[in-house]
C-alpha cells in the first residue's frame, strides 16, 4: 500500500504550477530526500507466489537496466543551460535513479534471478532521447518515468510481501517527484511558445506515449497478470498520469 513518508514530495496546487521553475527549491527537495532516504537492503531470500516470481523478475530486469543509465547526455545538455543549481538537481536525480537500480538489483537477486546487460526497449529509449536537445531528452525520459511510476505503484499495491511493497512505495514517491521536477522545468522552457505549437507538441508526445505504453503492456503482460492488474486498468492509469503531466508541462 502506498504510504506517505517524511520525504514525500509535496503535492502541487494550480497556484504552484503557475509559478516559474525554481532549481533552488528542487535542489532543496533532492538534498532533503537524500538525507531522509531509508536504506533498504535485500540480502536474504524473498518469497512471493511461484506464478509471479518469474514474470516479476523478467519485468524488474528491464526496469533495472533503465534505472542504471549514466545520463551522460542529460548531464551534457543540462550543462549547456549554464545553471549550476539545475546541474546539481540533475546529478541528484540521476543518483536517485541509480539507487533504484541498486534496490531492484538486490530484489532480483533475492528472488533468485539474474541481472541482464541490455534490452531492446532501453536501447530504443536511449536512441530517441539523444535525437535532439535537452527538451526532447526530457519528453522521452518522462514517458519512461510515467510508465515506471505506474508499474511500481501496482507492485506497491499488489505484492503480498510487505518489505517489497514498502520499498516500491518509496520508489513511487521518488518517481512522482521526478515527473513533477521535469514537468516544472519544461513548463518554464515552453511557456512562451504559441499555444498551437504547444498543442502540436502535445499530440506528438501523446502519440509516442500511447505507442510506448501499448508495447509495455504487451511486453510485461505476465507480470501485470500476476499482479492481478488488467492491461486496460494499467493503460488507464498511465493515461491519467500522462494527461496530468502533459497539462502541467505544456500549460494546456
Ligand atoms: Fe527510478
Ligand atoms: Fe525516475
PDB file of N, CA and C in Angstrom, residues 81-161:
ATOM      1  N   UNK A  81      22.764  24.664 -20.118  1.00  0.00           N
ATOM      2  CA  UNK A  81      21.826  25.652 -19.541  1.00  0.00           C
ATOM      3  C   UNK A  81      22.568  26.700 -18.723  1.00  0.00           C
ATOM      4  N   UNK A  82      23.811  26.374 -18.372  1.00  0.00           N
ATOM      5  CA  UNK A  82      24.664  27.265 -17.565  1.00  0.00           C
ATOM      6  C   UNK A  82      23.979  27.680 -16.257  1.00  0.00           C
ATOM      7  N   UNK A  83      23.327  26.711 -15.633  1.00  0.00           N
ATOM      8  CA  UNK A  83      22.723  26.932 -14.322  1.00  0.00           C
ATOM      9  C   UNK A  83      23.246  25.828 -13.398  1.00  0.00           C
ATOM     10  N   UNK A  84      24.268  26.172 -12.589  1.00  0.00           N
ATOM     11  CA  UNK A  84      24.898  25.137 -11.755  1.00  0.00           C
ATOM     12  C   UNK A  84      23.914  24.469 -10.791  1.00  0.00           C
ATOM     13  N   UNK A  85      22.889  25.209 -10.368  1.00  0.00           N
ATOM     14  CA  UNK A  85      21.935  24.601  -9.415  1.00  0.00           C
ATOM     15  C   UNK A  85      21.093  23.545 -10.136  1.00  0.00           C
ATOM     16  N   UNK A  86      20.687  23.861 -11.368  1.00  0.00           N
ATOM     17  CA  UNK A  86      19.931  22.870 -12.148  1.00  0.00           C
ATOM     18  C   UNK A  86      20.808  21.635 -12.412  1.00  0.00           C
ATOM     19  N   UNK A  87      22.075  21.888 -12.708  1.00  0.00           N
ATOM     20  CA  UNK A  87      23.015  20.762 -12.930  1.00  0.00           C
ATOM     21  C   UNK A  87      23.103  19.864 -11.703  1.00  0.00           C
ATOM     22  N   UNK A  88      23.135  20.498 -10.522  1.00  0.00           N
ATOM     23  CA  UNK A  88      23.183  19.705  -9.278  1.00  0.00           C
ATOM     24  C   UNK A  88      21.907  18.882  -9.116  1.00  0.00           C
ATOM     25  N   UNK A  89      20.770  19.499  -9.494  1.00  0.00           N
ATOM     26  CA  UNK A  89      19.489  18.767  -9.403  1.00  0.00           C
ATOM     27  C   UNK A  89      19.538  17.531 -10.302  1.00  0.00           C
ATOM     28  N   UNK A  90      20.048  17.708 -11.526  1.00  0.00           N
ATOM     29  CA  UNK A  90      20.121  16.586 -12.474  1.00  0.00           C
ATOM     30  C   UNK A  90      21.036  15.498 -11.913  1.00  0.00           C
ATOM     31  N   UNK A  91      22.117  15.934 -11.299  1.00  0.00           N
ATOM     32  CA  UNK A  91      23.053  14.988 -10.715  1.00  0.00           C
ATOM     33  C   UNK A  91      22.369  14.173  -9.600  1.00  0.00           C
ATOM     34  N   UNK A  92      21.635  14.867  -8.737  1.00  0.00           N
ATOM     35  CA  UNK A  92      20.961  14.167  -7.627  1.00  0.00           C
ATOM     36  C   UNK A  92      19.810  13.304  -8.150  1.00  0.00           C
ATOM     37  N   UNK A  93      19.137  13.793  -9.207  1.00  0.00           N
ATOM     38  CA  UNK A  93      18.071  12.990  -9.835  1.00  0.00           C
ATOM     39  C   UNK A  93      18.667  11.667 -10.338  1.00  0.00           C
ATOM     40  N   UNK A  94      19.818  11.753 -11.027  1.00  0.00           N
ATOM     41  CA  UNK A  94      20.448  10.533 -11.550  1.00  0.00           C
ATOM     42  C   UNK A  94      20.883   9.607 -10.415  1.00  0.00           C
ATOM     43  N   UNK A  95      21.348  10.211  -9.326  1.00  0.00           N
ATOM     44  CA  UNK A  95      21.759   9.377  -8.173  1.00  0.00           C
ATOM     45  C   UNK A  95      20.552   8.630  -7.601  1.00  0.00           C
ATOM     46  N   UNK A  96      19.389   9.296  -7.594  1.00  0.00           N
ATOM     47  CA  UNK A  96      18.187   8.600  -7.097  1.00  0.00           C
ATOM     48  C   UNK A  96      17.849   7.424  -8.004  1.00  0.00           C
ATOM     49  N   UNK A  97      17.972   7.652  -9.324  1.00  0.00           N
ATOM     50  CA  UNK A  97      17.687   6.547 -10.256  1.00  0.00           C
ATOM     51  C   UNK A  97      18.677   5.400 -10.037  1.00  0.00           C
ATOM     52  N   UNK A  98      19.928   5.743  -9.765  1.00  0.00           N
ATOM     53  CA  UNK A  98      20.925   4.691  -9.521  1.00  0.00           C
ATOM     54  C   UNK A  98      20.624   3.939  -8.225  1.00  0.00           C
ATOM     55  N   UNK A  99      20.065   4.657  -7.242  1.00  0.00           N
ATOM     56  CA  UNK A  99      19.713   3.939  -6.004  1.00  0.00           C
ATOM     57  C   UNK A  99      18.543   2.997  -6.293  1.00  0.00           C
ATOM     58  N   UNK A 100      17.626   3.398  -7.201  1.00  0.00           N
ATOM     59  CA  UNK A 100      16.544   2.473  -7.597  1.00  0.00           C
ATOM     60  C   UNK A 100      17.148   1.237  -8.281  1.00  0.00           C
ATOM     61  N   UNK A 101      18.146   1.483  -9.140  1.00  0.00           N
ATOM     62  CA  UNK A 101      18.780   0.361  -9.853  1.00  0.00           C
ATOM     63  C   UNK A 101      19.405  -0.612  -8.856  1.00  0.00           C
ATOM     64  N   UNK A 102      20.041  -0.049  -7.818  1.00  0.00           N
ATOM     65  CA  UNK A 102      20.674  -0.915  -6.813  1.00  0.00           C
ATOM     66  C   UNK A 102      19.618  -1.735  -6.064  1.00  0.00           C
ATOM     67  N   UNK A 103      18.537  -1.056  -5.667  1.00  0.00           N
ATOM     68  CA  UNK A 103      17.473  -1.759  -4.927  1.00  0.00           C
ATOM     69  C   UNK A 103      16.877  -2.868  -5.804  1.00  0.00           C
ATOM     70  N   UNK A 104      16.594  -2.534  -7.078  1.00  0.00           N
ATOM     71  CA  UNK A 104      16.000  -3.541  -7.974  1.00  0.00           C
ATOM     72  C   UNK A 104      16.958  -4.717  -8.166  1.00  0.00           C
ATOM     73  N   UNK A 105      18.266  -4.415  -8.277  1.00  0.00           N
ATOM     74  CA  UNK A 105      19.251  -5.491  -8.450  1.00  0.00           C
ATOM     75  C   UNK A 105      19.233  -6.428  -7.244  1.00  0.00           C
ATOM     76  N   UNK A 106      19.132  -5.831  -6.048  1.00  0.00           N
ATOM     77  CA  UNK A 106      19.078  -6.668  -4.834  1.00  0.00           C
ATOM     78  C   UNK A 106      17.796  -7.495  -4.791  1.00  0.00           C
ATOM     79  N   UNK A 107      16.698  -6.855  -5.193  1.00  0.00           N
ATOM     80  CA  UNK A 107      15.412  -7.582  -5.211  1.00  0.00           C
ATOM     81  C   UNK A 107      15.499  -8.781  -6.151  1.00  0.00           C
ATOM     82  N   UNK A 108      16.061  -8.540  -7.345  1.00  0.00           N
ATOM     83  CA  UNK A 108      16.158  -9.611  -8.352  1.00  0.00           C
ATOM     84  C   UNK A 108      16.996 -10.771  -7.806  1.00  0.00           C
ATOM     85  N   UNK A 109      18.128 -10.413  -7.164  1.00  0.00           N
ATOM     86  CA  UNK A 109      18.987 -11.468  -6.596  1.00  0.00           C
ATOM     87  C   UNK A 109      18.245 -12.215  -5.492  1.00  0.00           C
ATOM     88  N   UNK A 110      17.526 -11.466  -4.624  1.00  0.00           N
ATOM     89  CA  UNK A 110      16.801 -12.107  -3.521  1.00  0.00           C
ATOM     90  C   UNK A 110      15.654 -12.986  -4.034  1.00  0.00           C
ATOM     91  N   UNK A 111      15.185 -12.682  -5.261  1.00  0.00           N
ATOM     92  CA  UNK A 111      14.125 -13.505  -5.866  1.00  0.00           C
ATOM     93  C   UNK A 111      14.728 -14.645  -6.690  1.00  0.00           C
ATOM     94  N   UNK A 112      16.052 -14.733  -6.614  1.00  0.00           N
ATOM     95  CA  UNK A 112      16.771 -15.809  -7.297  1.00  0.00           C
ATOM     96  C   UNK A 112      16.857 -15.594  -8.816  1.00  0.00           C
ATOM     97  N   UNK A 113      16.929 -14.339  -9.219  1.00  0.00           N
ATOM     98  CA  UNK A 113      17.059 -14.039 -10.649  1.00  0.00           C
ATOM     99  C   UNK A 113      18.424 -13.457 -10.958  1.00  0.00           C
ATOM    100  N   UNK A 114      18.716 -13.297 -12.250  1.00  0.00           N
ATOM    101  CA  UNK A 114      19.989 -12.694 -12.679  1.00  0.00           C
ATOM    102  C   UNK A 114      19.735 -11.328 -13.300  1.00  0.00           C
ATOM    103  N   UNK A 115      20.777 -10.519 -13.322  1.00  0.00           N
ATOM    104  CA  UNK A 115      20.656  -9.217 -13.995  1.00  0.00           C
ATOM    105  C   UNK A 115      20.906  -9.415 -15.484  1.00  0.00           C
ATOM    106  N   UNK A 116      20.311  -8.565 -16.311  1.00  0.00           N
ATOM    107  CA  UNK A 116      20.600  -8.624 -17.745  1.00  0.00           C
ATOM    108  C   UNK A 116      21.427  -7.393 -18.109  1.00  0.00           C
ATOM    109  N   UNK A 117      22.167  -7.465 -19.196  1.00  0.00           N
ATOM    110  CA  UNK A 117      23.063  -6.340 -19.509  1.00  0.00           C
ATOM    111  C   UNK A 117      22.487  -5.390 -20.560  1.00  0.00           C
ATOM    112  N   UNK A 118      21.499  -5.839 -21.321  1.00  0.00           N
ATOM    113  CA  UNK A 118      20.854  -4.915 -22.253  1.00  0.00           C
ATOM    114  C   UNK A 118      19.455  -5.425 -22.584  1.00  0.00           C
ATOM    115  N   UNK A 119      18.601  -4.504 -23.046  1.00  0.00           N
ATOM    116  CA  UNK A 119      17.285  -4.900 -23.519  1.00  0.00           C
ATOM    117  C   UNK A 119      16.878  -3.933 -24.618  1.00  0.00           C
ATOM    118  N   UNK A 120      16.201  -4.435 -25.655  1.00  0.00           N
ATOM    119  CA  UNK A 120      15.902  -3.588 -26.808  1.00  0.00           C
ATOM    120  C   UNK A 120      15.113  -2.341 -26.420  1.00  0.00           C
ATOM    121  N   UNK A 121      14.211  -2.451 -25.419  1.00  0.00           N
ATOM    122  CA  UNK A 121      13.381  -1.289 -25.071  1.00  0.00           C
ATOM    123  C   UNK A 121      14.257  -0.160 -24.523  1.00  0.00           C
ATOM    124  N   UNK A 122      15.299  -0.505 -23.792  1.00  0.00           N
ATOM    125  CA  UNK A 122      16.198   0.508 -23.242  1.00  0.00           C
ATOM    126  C   UNK A 122      16.975   1.191 -24.370  1.00  0.00           C
ATOM    127  N   UNK A 123      17.388   0.381 -25.341  1.00  0.00           N
ATOM    128  CA  UNK A 123      18.133   0.900 -26.482  1.00  0.00           C
ATOM    129  C   UNK A 123      17.274   1.893 -27.289  1.00  0.00           C
ATOM    130  N   UNK A 124      15.991   1.538 -27.500  1.00  0.00           N
ATOM    131  CA  UNK A 124      15.079   2.418 -28.240  1.00  0.00           C
ATOM    132  C   UNK A 124      14.943   3.750 -27.512  1.00  0.00           C
ATOM    133  N   UNK A 125      14.761   3.694 -26.187  1.00  0.00           N
ATOM    134  CA  UNK A 125      14.618   4.934 -25.416  1.00  0.00           C
ATOM    135  C   UNK A 125      15.881   5.780 -25.505  1.00  0.00           C
ATOM    136  N   UNK A 126      17.036   5.142 -25.418  1.00  0.00           N
ATOM    137  CA  UNK A 126      18.301   5.897 -25.474  1.00  0.00           C
ATOM    138  C   UNK A 126      18.424   6.606 -26.824  1.00  0.00           C
ATOM    139  N   UNK A 127      18.124   5.884 -27.915  1.00  0.00           N
ATOM    140  CA  UNK A 127      18.265   6.481 -29.250  1.00  0.00           C
ATOM    141  C   UNK A 127      17.301   7.652 -29.437  1.00  0.00           C
ATOM    142  N   UNK A 128      16.045   7.481 -28.980  1.00  0.00           N
ATOM    143  CA  UNK A 128      15.054   8.557 -29.115  1.00  0.00           C
ATOM    144  C   UNK A 128      15.457   9.778 -28.294  1.00  0.00           C
ATOM    145  N   UNK A 129      15.932   9.523 -27.081  1.00  0.00           N
ATOM    146  CA  UNK A 129      16.282  10.624 -26.186  1.00  0.00           C
ATOM    147  C   UNK A 129      17.416  11.468 -26.735  1.00  0.00           C
ATOM    148  N   UNK A 130      18.332  10.822 -27.440  1.00  0.00           N
ATOM    149  CA  UNK A 130      19.503  11.560 -27.929  1.00  0.00           C
ATOM    150  C   UNK A 130      19.244  12.297 -29.234  1.00  0.00           C
ATOM    151  N   UNK A 131      18.026  12.126 -29.773  1.00  0.00           N
ATOM    152  CA  UNK A 131      17.753  12.662 -31.104  1.00  0.00           C
ATOM    153  C   UNK A 131      17.958  14.178 -31.181  1.00  0.00           C
ATOM    154  N   UNK A 132      17.482  14.906 -30.170  1.00  0.00           N
ATOM    155  CA  UNK A 132      17.615  16.368 -30.239  1.00  0.00           C
ATOM    156  C   UNK A 132      18.210  16.891 -28.929  1.00  0.00           C
ATOM    157  N   UNK A 133      17.736  18.036 -28.474  1.00  0.00           N
ATOM    158  CA  UNK A 133      18.359  18.652 -27.300  1.00  0.00           C
ATOM    159  C   UNK A 133      17.727  18.247 -25.979  1.00  0.00           C
ATOM    160  N   UNK A 134      17.950  19.087 -24.984  1.00  0.00           N
ATOM    161  CA  UNK A 134      17.521  18.782 -23.616  1.00  0.00           C
ATOM    162  C   UNK A 134      16.021  18.528 -23.510  1.00  0.00           C
ATOM    163  N   UNK A 135      15.214  19.377 -24.185  1.00  0.00           N
ATOM    164  CA  UNK A 135      13.762  19.232 -24.045  1.00  0.00           C
ATOM    165  C   UNK A 135      13.295  17.883 -24.595  1.00  0.00           C
ATOM    166  N   UNK A 136      13.822  17.487 -25.766  1.00  0.00           N
ATOM    167  CA  UNK A 136      13.435  16.181 -26.338  1.00  0.00           C
ATOM    168  C   UNK A 136      13.833  15.066 -25.384  1.00  0.00           C
ATOM    169  N   UNK A 137      15.040  15.172 -24.860  1.00  0.00           N
ATOM    170  CA  UNK A 137      15.541  14.174 -23.908  1.00  0.00           C
ATOM    171  C   UNK A 137      14.555  14.030 -22.749  1.00  0.00           C
ATOM    172  N   UNK A 138      14.086  15.166 -22.245  1.00  0.00           N
ATOM    173  CA  UNK A 138      13.184  15.115 -21.077  1.00  0.00           C
ATOM    174  C   UNK A 138      11.800  14.589 -21.464  1.00  0.00           C
ATOM    175  N   UNK A 139      11.291  14.975 -22.651  1.00  0.00           N
ATOM    176  CA  UNK A 139       9.985  14.447 -23.090  1.00  0.00           C
ATOM    177  C   UNK A 139      10.019  12.916 -23.148  1.00  0.00           C
ATOM    178  N   UNK A 140      11.090  12.368 -23.703  1.00  0.00           N
ATOM    179  CA  UNK A 140      11.187  10.908 -23.842  1.00  0.00           C
ATOM    180  C   UNK A 140      11.427  10.262 -22.471  1.00  0.00           C
ATOM    181  N   UNK A 141      12.280  10.912 -21.687  1.00  0.00           N
ATOM    182  CA  UNK A 141      12.550  10.403 -20.336  1.00  0.00           C
ATOM    183  C   UNK A 141      11.250  10.325 -19.534  1.00  0.00           C
ATOM    184  N   UNK A 142      10.400  11.348 -19.693  1.00  0.00           N
ATOM    185  CA  UNK A 142       9.142  11.376 -18.937  1.00  0.00           C
ATOM    186  C   UNK A 142       8.223  10.206 -19.290  1.00  0.00           C
ATOM    187  N   UNK A 143       8.293   9.741 -20.525  1.00  0.00           N
ATOM    188  CA  UNK A 143       7.470   8.576 -20.901  1.00  0.00           C
ATOM    189  C   UNK A 143       7.874   7.393 -20.021  1.00  0.00           C
ATOM    190  N   UNK A 144       9.185   7.169 -19.915  1.00  0.00           N
ATOM    191  CA  UNK A 144       9.675   6.046 -19.085  1.00  0.00           C
ATOM    192  C   UNK A 144       9.363   6.279 -17.612  1.00  0.00           C
ATOM    193  N   UNK A 145       9.482   7.533 -17.165  1.00  0.00           N
ATOM    194  CA  UNK A 145       9.215   7.838 -15.749  1.00  0.00           C
ATOM    195  C   UNK A 145       7.756   7.547 -15.403  1.00  0.00           C
ATOM    196  N   UNK A 146       6.846   7.947 -16.291  1.00  0.00           N
ATOM    197  CA  UNK A 146       5.409   7.787 -16.009  1.00  0.00           C
ATOM    198  C   UNK A 146       5.022   6.305 -16.019  1.00  0.00           C
ATOM    199  N   UNK A 147       5.465   5.588 -17.058  1.00  0.00           N
ATOM    200  CA  UNK A 147       5.136   4.152 -17.127  1.00  0.00           C
ATOM    201  C   UNK A 147       5.757   3.424 -15.930  1.00  0.00           C
ATOM    202  N   UNK A 148       6.993   3.786 -15.585  1.00  0.00           N
ATOM    203  CA  UNK A 148       7.673   3.174 -14.438  1.00  0.00           C
ATOM    204  C   UNK A 148       6.920   3.445 -13.150  1.00  0.00           C
ATOM    205  N   UNK A 149       6.524   4.698 -12.956  1.00  0.00           N
ATOM    206  CA  UNK A 149       5.787   5.053 -11.735  1.00  0.00           C
ATOM    207  C   UNK A 149       4.500   4.224 -11.631  1.00  0.00           C
ATOM    208  N   UNK A 150       3.797   4.070 -12.754  1.00  0.00           N
ATOM    209  CA  UNK A 150       2.535   3.309 -12.737  1.00  0.00           C
ATOM    210  C   UNK A 150       2.791   1.830 -12.435  1.00  0.00           C
ATOM    211  N   UNK A 151       3.876   1.280 -12.978  1.00  0.00           N
ATOM    212  CA  UNK A 151       4.174  -0.139 -12.721  1.00  0.00           C
ATOM    213  C   UNK A 151       4.586  -0.342 -11.261  1.00  0.00           C
ATOM    214  N   UNK A 152       5.480   0.519 -10.750  1.00  0.00           N
ATOM    215  CA  UNK A 152       5.929   0.386  -9.362  1.00  0.00           C
ATOM    216  C   UNK A 152       4.737   0.539  -8.405  1.00  0.00           C
ATOM    217  N   UNK A 153       3.801   1.403  -8.789  1.00  0.00           N
ATOM    218  CA  UNK A 153       2.616   1.593  -7.938  1.00  0.00           C
ATOM    219  C   UNK A 153       1.815   0.292  -7.816  1.00  0.00           C
ATOM    220  N   UNK A 154       1.681  -0.418  -8.935  1.00  0.00           N
ATOM    221  CA  UNK A 154       0.955  -1.698  -8.886  1.00  0.00           C
ATOM    222  C   UNK A 154       1.729  -2.708  -8.038  1.00  0.00           C
ATOM    223  N   UNK A 155       3.067  -2.659  -8.098  1.00  0.00           N
ATOM    224  CA  UNK A 155       3.876  -3.553  -7.249  1.00  0.00           C
ATOM    225  C   UNK A 155       3.640  -3.197  -5.778  1.00  0.00           C
ATOM    226  N   UNK A 156       3.645  -1.882  -5.473  1.00  0.00           N
ATOM    227  CA  UNK A 156       3.439  -1.450  -4.082  1.00  0.00           C
ATOM    228  C   UNK A 156       2.061  -1.882  -3.584  1.00  0.00           C
ATOM    229  N   UNK A 157       1.073  -1.798  -4.459  1.00  0.00           N
ATOM    230  CA  UNK A 157      -0.299  -2.109  -4.033  1.00  0.00           C
ATOM    231  C   UNK A 157      -0.586  -3.604  -3.966  1.00  0.00           C
ATOM    232  N   UNK A 158      -0.005  -4.361  -4.878  1.00  0.00           N
ATOM    233  CA  UNK A 158      -0.475  -5.739  -5.047  1.00  0.00           C
ATOM    234  C   UNK A 158       0.475  -6.840  -4.600  1.00  0.00           C
ATOM    235  N   UNK A 159       1.754  -6.493  -4.328  1.00  0.00           N
ATOM    236  CA  UNK A 159       2.652  -7.559  -3.870  1.00  0.00           C
ATOM    237  C   UNK A 159       2.310  -7.907  -2.425  1.00  0.00           C
ATOM    238  N   UNK A 160       2.233  -9.183  -2.152  1.00  0.00           N
ATOM    239  CA  UNK A 160       1.797  -9.605  -0.809  1.00  0.00           C
ATOM    240  C   UNK A 160       2.949  -9.564   0.203  1.00  0.00           C
ATOM    241  N   UNK A 161       4.166  -9.347  -0.287  1.00  0.00           N
ATOM    242  CA  UNK A 161       5.330  -9.284   0.594  1.00  0.00           C
ATOM    243  C   UNK A 161       5.501  -7.833   1.078  1.00  0.00           C
TER     244      UNK A 161
END
